[in-house]
Coordinates of C-alpha atoms in Angstrom, one line a residue:
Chain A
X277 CA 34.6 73.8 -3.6
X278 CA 31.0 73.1 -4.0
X279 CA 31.4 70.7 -7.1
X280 CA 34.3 68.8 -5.0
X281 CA 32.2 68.2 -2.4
X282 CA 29.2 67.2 -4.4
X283 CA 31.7 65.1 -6.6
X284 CA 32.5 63.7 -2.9
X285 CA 29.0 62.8 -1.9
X286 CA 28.1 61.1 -4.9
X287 CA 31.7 58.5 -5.0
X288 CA 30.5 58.0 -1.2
X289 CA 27.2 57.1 -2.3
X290 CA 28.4 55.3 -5.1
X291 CA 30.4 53.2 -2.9
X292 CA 27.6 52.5 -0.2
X293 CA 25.4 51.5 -3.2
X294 CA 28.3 49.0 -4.8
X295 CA 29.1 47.4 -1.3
X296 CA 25.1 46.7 -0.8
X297 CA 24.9 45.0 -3.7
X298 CA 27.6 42.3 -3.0
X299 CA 27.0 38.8 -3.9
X300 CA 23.5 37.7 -1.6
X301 CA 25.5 33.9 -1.1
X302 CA 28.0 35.6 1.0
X303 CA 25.2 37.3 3.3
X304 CA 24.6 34.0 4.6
X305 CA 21.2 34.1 7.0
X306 CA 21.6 33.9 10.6
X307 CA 19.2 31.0 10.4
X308 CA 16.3 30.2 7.8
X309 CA 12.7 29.3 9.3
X310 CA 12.0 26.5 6.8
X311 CA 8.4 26.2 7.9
X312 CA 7.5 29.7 7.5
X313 CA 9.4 29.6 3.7
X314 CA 7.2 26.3 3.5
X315 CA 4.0 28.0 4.7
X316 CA 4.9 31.6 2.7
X317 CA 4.9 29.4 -0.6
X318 CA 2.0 27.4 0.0
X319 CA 0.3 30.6 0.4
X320 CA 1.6 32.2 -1.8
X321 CA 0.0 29.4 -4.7
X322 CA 3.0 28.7 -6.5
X323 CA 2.2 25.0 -6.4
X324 CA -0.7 23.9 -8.3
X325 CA -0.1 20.1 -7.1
X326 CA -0.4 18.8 -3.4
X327 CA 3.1 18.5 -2.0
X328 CA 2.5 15.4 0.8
X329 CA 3.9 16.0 4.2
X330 CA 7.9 16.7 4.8
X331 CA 10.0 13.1 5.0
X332 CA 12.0 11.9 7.6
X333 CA 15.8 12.7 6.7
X334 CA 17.0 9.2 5.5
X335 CA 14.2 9.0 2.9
X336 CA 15.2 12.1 1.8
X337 CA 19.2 11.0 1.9
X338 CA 17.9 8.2 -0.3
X339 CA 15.4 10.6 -2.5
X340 CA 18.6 12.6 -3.5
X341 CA 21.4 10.3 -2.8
X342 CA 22.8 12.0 0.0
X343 CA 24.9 11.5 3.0
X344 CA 22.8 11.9 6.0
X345 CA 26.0 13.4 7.2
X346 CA 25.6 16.2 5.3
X347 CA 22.2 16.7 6.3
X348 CA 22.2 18.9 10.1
X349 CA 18.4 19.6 9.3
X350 CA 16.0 20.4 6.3
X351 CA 12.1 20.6 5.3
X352 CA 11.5 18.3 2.0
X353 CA 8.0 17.5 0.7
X354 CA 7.5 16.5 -2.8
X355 CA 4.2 15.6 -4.7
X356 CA 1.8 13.1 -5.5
X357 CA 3.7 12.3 -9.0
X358 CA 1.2 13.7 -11.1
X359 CA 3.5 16.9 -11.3
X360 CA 7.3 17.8 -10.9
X361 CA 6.4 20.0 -8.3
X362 CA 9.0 20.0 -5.3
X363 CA 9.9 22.0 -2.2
X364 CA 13.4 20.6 -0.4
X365 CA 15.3 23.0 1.9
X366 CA 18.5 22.2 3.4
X367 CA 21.1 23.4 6.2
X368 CA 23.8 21.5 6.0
X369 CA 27.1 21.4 8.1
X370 CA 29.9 23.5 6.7
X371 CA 29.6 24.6 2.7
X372 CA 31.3 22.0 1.3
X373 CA 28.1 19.8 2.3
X374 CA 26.3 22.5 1.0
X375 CA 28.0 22.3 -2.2
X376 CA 27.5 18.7 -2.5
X377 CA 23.6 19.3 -1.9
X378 CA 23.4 21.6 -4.5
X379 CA 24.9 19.5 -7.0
X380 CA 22.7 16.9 -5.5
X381 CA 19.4 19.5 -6.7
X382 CA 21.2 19.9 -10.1
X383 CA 21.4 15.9 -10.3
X384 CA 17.2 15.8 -9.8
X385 CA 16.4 18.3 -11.9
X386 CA 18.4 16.5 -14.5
X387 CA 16.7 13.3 -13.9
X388 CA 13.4 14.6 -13.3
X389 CA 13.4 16.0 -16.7
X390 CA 14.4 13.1 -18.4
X391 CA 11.5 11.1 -16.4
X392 CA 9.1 14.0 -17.3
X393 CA 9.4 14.3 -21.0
X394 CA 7.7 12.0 -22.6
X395 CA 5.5 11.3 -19.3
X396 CA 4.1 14.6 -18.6
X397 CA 5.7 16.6 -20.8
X398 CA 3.5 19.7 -20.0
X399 CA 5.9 19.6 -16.4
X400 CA 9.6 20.3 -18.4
X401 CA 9.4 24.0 -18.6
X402 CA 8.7 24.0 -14.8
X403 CA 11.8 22.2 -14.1
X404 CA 13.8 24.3 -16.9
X405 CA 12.6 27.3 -14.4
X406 CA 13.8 25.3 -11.3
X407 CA 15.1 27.4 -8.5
X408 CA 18.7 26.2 -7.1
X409 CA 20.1 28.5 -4.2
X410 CA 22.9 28.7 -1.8
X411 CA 23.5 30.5 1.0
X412 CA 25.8 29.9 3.1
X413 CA 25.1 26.5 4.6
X414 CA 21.5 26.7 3.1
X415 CA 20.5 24.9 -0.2
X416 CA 16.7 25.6 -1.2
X417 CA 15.1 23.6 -4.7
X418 CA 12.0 24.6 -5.7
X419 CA 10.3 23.2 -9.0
X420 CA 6.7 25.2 -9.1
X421 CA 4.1 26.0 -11.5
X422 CA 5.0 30.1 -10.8
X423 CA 8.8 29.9 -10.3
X424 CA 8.4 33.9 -10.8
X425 CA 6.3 34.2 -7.6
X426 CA 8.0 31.3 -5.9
X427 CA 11.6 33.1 -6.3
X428 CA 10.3 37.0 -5.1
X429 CA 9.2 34.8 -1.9
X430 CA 12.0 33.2 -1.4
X431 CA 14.2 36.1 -1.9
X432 CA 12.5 37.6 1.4
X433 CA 14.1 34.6 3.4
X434 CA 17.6 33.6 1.5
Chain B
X156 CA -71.3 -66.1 39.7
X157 CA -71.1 -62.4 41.3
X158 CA -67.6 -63.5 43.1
X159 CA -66.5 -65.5 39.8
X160 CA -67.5 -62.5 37.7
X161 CA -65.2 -59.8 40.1
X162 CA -62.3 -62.6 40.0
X163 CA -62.4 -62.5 36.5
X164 CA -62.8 -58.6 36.0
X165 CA -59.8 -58.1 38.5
X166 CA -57.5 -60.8 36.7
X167 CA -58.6 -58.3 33.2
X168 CA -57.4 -55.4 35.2
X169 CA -54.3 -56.8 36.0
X170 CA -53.5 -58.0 32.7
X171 CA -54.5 -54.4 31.3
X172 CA -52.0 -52.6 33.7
X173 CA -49.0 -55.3 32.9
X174 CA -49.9 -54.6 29.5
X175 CA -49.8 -50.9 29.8
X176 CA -46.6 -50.7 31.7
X177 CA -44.8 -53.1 29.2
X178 CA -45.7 -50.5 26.7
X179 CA -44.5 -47.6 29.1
X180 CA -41.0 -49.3 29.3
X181 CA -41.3 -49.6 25.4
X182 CA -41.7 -46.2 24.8
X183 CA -38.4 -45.3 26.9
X184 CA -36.1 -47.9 25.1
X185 CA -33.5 -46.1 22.7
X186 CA -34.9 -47.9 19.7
X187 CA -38.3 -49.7 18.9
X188 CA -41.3 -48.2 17.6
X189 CA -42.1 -44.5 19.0
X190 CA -43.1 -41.3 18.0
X191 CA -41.0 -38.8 19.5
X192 CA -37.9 -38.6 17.9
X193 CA -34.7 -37.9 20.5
X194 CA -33.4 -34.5 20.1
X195 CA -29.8 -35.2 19.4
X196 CA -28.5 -37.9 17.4
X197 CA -26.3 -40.1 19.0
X198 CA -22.5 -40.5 18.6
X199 CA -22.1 -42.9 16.1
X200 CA -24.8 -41.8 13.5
X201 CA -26.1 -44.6 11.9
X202 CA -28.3 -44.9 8.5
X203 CA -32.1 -44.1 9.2
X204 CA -34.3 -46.7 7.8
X205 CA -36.2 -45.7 4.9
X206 CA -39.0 -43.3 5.2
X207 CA -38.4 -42.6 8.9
X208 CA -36.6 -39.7 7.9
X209 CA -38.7 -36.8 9.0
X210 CA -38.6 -38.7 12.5
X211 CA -35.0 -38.5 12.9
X212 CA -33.9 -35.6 10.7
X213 CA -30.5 -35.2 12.4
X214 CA -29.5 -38.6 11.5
X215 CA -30.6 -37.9 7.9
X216 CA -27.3 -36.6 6.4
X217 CA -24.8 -39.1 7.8
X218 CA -21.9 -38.2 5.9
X219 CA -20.3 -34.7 7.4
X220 CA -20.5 -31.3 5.3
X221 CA -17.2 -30.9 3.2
X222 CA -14.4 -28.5 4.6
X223 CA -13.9 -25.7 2.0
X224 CA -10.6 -26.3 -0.1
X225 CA -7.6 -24.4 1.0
X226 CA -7.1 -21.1 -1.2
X227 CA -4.0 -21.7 -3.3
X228 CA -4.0 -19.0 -5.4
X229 CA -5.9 -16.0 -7.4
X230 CA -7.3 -13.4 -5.1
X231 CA -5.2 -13.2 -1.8
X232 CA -7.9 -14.1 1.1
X233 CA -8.1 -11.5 4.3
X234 CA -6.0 -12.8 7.0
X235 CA -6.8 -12.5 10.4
X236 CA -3.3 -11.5 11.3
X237 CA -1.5 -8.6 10.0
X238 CA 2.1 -9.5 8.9
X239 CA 4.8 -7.2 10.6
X240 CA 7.8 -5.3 8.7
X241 CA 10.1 -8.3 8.6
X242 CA 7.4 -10.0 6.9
X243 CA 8.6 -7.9 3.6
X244 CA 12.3 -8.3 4.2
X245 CA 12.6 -10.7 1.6
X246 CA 10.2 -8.6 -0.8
X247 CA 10.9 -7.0 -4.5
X248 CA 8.1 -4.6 -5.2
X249 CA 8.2 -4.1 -9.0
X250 CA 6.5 -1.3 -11.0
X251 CA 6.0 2.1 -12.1
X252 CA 5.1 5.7 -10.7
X253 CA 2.9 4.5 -7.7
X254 CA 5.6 2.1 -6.7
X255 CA 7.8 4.6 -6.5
X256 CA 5.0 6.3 -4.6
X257 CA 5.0 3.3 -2.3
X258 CA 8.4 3.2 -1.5
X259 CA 8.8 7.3 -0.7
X260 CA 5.1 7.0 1.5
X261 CA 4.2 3.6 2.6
X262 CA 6.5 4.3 5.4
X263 CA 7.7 0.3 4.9
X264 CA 11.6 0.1 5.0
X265 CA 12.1 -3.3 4.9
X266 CA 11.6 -4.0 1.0
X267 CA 13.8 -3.1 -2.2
X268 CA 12.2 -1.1 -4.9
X269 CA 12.6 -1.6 -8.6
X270 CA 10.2 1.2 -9.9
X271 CA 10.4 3.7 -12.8
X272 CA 7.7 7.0 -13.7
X273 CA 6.0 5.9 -17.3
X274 CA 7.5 2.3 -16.7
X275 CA 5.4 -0.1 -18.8
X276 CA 4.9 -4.2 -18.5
X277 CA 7.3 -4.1 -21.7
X278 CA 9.8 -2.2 -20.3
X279 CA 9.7 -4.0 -16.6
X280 CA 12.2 -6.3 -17.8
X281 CA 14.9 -3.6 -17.5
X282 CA 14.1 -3.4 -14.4
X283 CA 14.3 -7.4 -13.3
X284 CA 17.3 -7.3 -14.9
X285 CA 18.3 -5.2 -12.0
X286 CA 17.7 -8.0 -9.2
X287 CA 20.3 -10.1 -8.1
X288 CA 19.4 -13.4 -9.2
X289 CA 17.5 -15.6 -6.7
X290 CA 17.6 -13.0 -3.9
X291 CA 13.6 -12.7 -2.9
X292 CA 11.3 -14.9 -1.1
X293 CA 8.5 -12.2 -2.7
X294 CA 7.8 -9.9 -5.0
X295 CA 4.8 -7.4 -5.9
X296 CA 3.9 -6.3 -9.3
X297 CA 2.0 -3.4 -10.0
X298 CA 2.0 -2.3 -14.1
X299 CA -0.9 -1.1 -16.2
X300 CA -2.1 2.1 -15.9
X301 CA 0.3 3.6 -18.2
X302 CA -0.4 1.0 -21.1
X303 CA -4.1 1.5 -20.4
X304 CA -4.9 2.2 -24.0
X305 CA -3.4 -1.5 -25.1
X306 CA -6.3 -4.7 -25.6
X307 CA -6.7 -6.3 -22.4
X308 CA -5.6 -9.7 -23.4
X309 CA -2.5 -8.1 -25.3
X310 CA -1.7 -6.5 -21.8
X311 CA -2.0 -9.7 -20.6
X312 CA -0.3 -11.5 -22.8
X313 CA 2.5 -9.3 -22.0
X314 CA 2.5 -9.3 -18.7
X315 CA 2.7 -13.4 -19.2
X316 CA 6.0 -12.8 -20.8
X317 CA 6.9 -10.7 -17.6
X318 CA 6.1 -13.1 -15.3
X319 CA 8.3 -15.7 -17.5
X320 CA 11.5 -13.5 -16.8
X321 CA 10.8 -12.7 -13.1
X322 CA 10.4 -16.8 -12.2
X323 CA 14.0 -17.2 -14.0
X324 CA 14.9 -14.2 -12.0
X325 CA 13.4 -15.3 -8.8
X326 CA 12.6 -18.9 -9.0
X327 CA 11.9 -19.4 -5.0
X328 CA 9.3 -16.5 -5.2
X329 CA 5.6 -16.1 -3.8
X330 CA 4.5 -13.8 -6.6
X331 CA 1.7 -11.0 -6.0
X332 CA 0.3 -9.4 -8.9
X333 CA -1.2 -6.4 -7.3
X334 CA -4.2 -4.9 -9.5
X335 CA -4.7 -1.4 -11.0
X336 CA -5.2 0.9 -8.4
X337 CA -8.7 2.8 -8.7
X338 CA -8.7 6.1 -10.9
X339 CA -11.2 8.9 -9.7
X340 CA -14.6 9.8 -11.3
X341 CA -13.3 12.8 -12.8
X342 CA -10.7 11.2 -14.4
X343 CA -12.6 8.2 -15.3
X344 CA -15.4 10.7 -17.0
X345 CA -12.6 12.2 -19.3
X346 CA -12.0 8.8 -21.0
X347 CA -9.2 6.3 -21.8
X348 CA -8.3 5.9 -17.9
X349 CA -11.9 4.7 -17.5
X350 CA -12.6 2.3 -14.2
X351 CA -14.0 0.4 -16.8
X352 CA -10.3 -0.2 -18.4
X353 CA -9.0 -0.2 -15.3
X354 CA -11.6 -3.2 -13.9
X355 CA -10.8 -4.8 -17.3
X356 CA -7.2 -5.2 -17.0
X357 CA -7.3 -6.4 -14.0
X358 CA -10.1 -9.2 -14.7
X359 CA -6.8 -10.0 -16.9
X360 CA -4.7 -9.8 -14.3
X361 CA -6.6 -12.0 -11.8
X362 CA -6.9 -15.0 -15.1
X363 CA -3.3 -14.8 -14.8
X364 CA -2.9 -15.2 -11.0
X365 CA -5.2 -18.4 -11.5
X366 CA -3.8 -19.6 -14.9
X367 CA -0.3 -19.3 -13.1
X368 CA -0.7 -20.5 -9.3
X369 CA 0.6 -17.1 -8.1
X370 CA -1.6 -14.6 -6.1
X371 CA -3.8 -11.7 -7.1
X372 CA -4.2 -8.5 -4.8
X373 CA -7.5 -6.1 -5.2
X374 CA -6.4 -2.8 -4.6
X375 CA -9.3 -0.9 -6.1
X376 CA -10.9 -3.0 -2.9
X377 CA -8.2 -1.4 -0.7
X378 CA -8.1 2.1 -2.1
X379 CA -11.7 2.7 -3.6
X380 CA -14.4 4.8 -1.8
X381 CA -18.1 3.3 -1.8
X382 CA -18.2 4.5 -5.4
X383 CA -15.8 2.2 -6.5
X384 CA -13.2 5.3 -7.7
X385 CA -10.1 7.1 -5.9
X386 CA -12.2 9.7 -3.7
X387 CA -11.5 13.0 -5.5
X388 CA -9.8 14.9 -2.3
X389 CA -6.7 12.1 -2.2
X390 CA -5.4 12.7 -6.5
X391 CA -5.4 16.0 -8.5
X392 CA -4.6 13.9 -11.7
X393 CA -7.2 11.2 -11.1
X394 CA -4.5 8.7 -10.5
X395 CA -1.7 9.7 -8.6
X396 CA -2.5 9.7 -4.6
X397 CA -1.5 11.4 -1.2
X398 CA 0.8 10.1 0.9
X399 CA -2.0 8.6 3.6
X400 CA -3.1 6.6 0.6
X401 CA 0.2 4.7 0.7
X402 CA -0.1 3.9 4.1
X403 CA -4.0 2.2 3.6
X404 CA -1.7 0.4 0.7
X405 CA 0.9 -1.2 3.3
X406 CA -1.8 -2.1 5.6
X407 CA -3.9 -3.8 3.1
X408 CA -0.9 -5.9 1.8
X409 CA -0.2 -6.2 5.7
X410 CA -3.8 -8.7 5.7
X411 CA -3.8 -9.9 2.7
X412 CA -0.6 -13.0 2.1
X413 CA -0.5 -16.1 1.1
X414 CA -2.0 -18.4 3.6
X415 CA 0.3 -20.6 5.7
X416 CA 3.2 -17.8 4.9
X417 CA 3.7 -15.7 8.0
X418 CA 3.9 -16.4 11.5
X419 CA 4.3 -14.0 14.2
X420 CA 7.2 -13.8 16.0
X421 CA 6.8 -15.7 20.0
X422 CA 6.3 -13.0 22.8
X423 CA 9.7 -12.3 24.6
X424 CA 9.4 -14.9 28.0
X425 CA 8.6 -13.2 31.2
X426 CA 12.4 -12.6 33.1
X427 CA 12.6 -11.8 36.6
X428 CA 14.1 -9.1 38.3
X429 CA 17.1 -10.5 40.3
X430 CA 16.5 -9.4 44.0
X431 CA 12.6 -9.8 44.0
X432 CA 12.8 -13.8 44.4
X433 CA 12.5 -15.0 48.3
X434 CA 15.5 -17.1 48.9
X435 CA 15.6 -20.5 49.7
X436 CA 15.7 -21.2 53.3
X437 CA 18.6 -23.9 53.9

């Protein structure tokens, strides 16, 4: 009786464990403070350029080639040019605007790598390191000199 | 004899005070002998007789100062106007990294942008190719810093052959050559992006504006501190800028066009509220 019951506890346990580790895109955030993700990185010293101050949305439509339709509100700031180094957070309208967001990221990083490799190429392995996440209608891109600490922060806010 | 001697002494007198007063009225006539000069010369200057200059040294350079010929070309002059965003609605601006700068930062809308990181004055022509033929009234050039290592007159050479292909591209065009923007001390220090390169190339660059009849913009003037480099809190490569520095950019390209080619647009005309007129009596 004993070993059923502890047999009991531990498939109980086992499932409580299994459902908290379901996939983090479905446990979409009620809503992301971009500002304090912006300030939590800055902070936290994972860029080693200056990133200039956030654009206004339709330079940032035309930075990325985006609908501004597919853009309710996000926090973008890149940097001077000497560096890769980028920042671009997104909430967009439903997640099929997210999806085309994300594959908007993948599209920069692409590009940005091609630009970067035989200008700086010292910036490449930052952008091989580049952070692309979803969830739910949130996109965040982050290309930093410590993607390590850049994603730990991040993972306290997506 | 004493009554013939006072006749004669009074008739003397007399004559002496004629005499003086025809003098007197002498003196006051606007030419004849005198020696105080008038203070301005008169309307219709006329030559001054040789060695009387000192006496009339207004009147001794007859022929009016020459005006200053208009500026034509080379270095853009400082306009007392600055030209408004519609001034760059017909502009290309042409280049590599810090054009693409320009158009993320500058905040100016108006303009296309042909731009490309690590673009090159021999690679530019890709980008020309890019323009629809004959569409701009202007375009801006700014190339260099990335070929810095190449001679100066083989960069300009080069950049000859550029201009060539952007005047079959865009005929009509005013063309600006903007200069090398200014590199920071630090950078400068480390060598081969030296201010001294950079002030080189663009004594290159400024030749050409002349050579050419097109226009030459000084942007180390516009973006330099009183050292003459990039102040060192603006770049953490030495050549790349913030954002702000985009913005001194625009507004010195906002002063600085070819003479003669903007005019601001009229003030709206006053309208009047309907109501507030006093009718006319009948």
């Amino acid at each position: 009786m004993k070993k059923t019951l502890a047999v009991l506890a531990a498939l109980v346990l086992l499932a409580g464990l299994l459902c908290a580790c379901g996939d983090k895109a479905e446990e979409a955030p009620a809503e992301l403070d971009m500002a304090a993700l912006d300030a939590a990185l800055e902070d936290g010293g994972v860029f080693s350029d200056i990133l200039n101050p956030p654009f206004e949305v339709d330079v940032v439509a035309m930075l990325y080639g985006l609908d501004e339709a597919d853009i309710t509100t996000c926090l973008v700031r890149c940097s001077t040019g000497a560096t890769a180094e980028e920042l671009a957070v997104f909430e967009a309208p439903d997640a099929a605007a997210a999806e085309r967001i994300a594959g908007a990221m993948e599209t920069r990083v692409a590009a940005q790598t091609e630009s970067f490799r035989n200008y700086v190429p010292e910036e490449v392995p930052k952008l091989e390191k580049a952070i692309i996440r979803t969830s739910g209608n949130y996109v965040v891109y982050i290309t930093a000199a410590d993607p390590d600490e850049a994603g730990k922060i991040l993972d306290a806010y997506l | 004899m004493d009554s013939r001697f006072h006749n004669i002494r009074k008739s003397v007198l007399c004559i002496a005070a004629l005499l003086a007063g025809a003098a007197l009225f002498s003196a006051c006539g606007s030419g004849g002998e005198t020696t105080v000069p008038p203070t301005e010369p008169p309307a219709s200057i006329s030559p001054v007789a040789p060695g009387l200059e000192d006496d009339y040294p207004d009147w001794s350079s007859p022929t009016p100062s020459p005006t200053p010929a208009p500026v034509t070309c080379g270095k853009v002059p400082l306009q007392e106007v600055a030209a408004d965003d519609d001034f760059f609605s017909d502009a290309a601006f042409l280049g590599n990294s810090l054009v693409d700068g320009f158009r993320l930062y500058s905040g100016l809308k108006t303009c296309d942008v042909y731009a490309s990181t690590s673009m090159t004055v021999l690679g530019a022509g890709d980008l020309v190719a890019q323009m629809p033929q004959g569409t701009y009234g202007k375009v801006y050039i700014l190339l260099g810093i990335n070929e810095i290592g190449y001679e100066p007159d083989y960069f300009k050479e080069q950049y000859a052959a550029l201009l060539d292909t952007i005047q079959a591209s865009q005929p009509g065009a005013e063309i600006y050559i903007m200069s090398l923007t200014p590199v920071s001390a630090a950078k400068s220090a480390q060598g081969t992006f030296t201010m001294e390169r950079v002030l080189a190339y663009n004594e290159k660059l400024l030749e050409l504006a002349q050579e050419r009849e097109m226009w030459y913009l000084d942007l180390v003037e516009a973006l330099a501190d009183d050292t003459g480099y990039l102040p060192a809190n603006v770049t953490t490569d030495g050549v790349h800028f913030t954002a702000e520095e985009y913005a001194v950019w625009l507004e010195y390209l906002r002063t600085h066009y070819a003479p003669g080619s903007y005019t601001p647009p009229s003030p709206a005309p006053e309208t009047s509220v309907a109501g507030t007129d006093a009718p006319e009596e009948t």
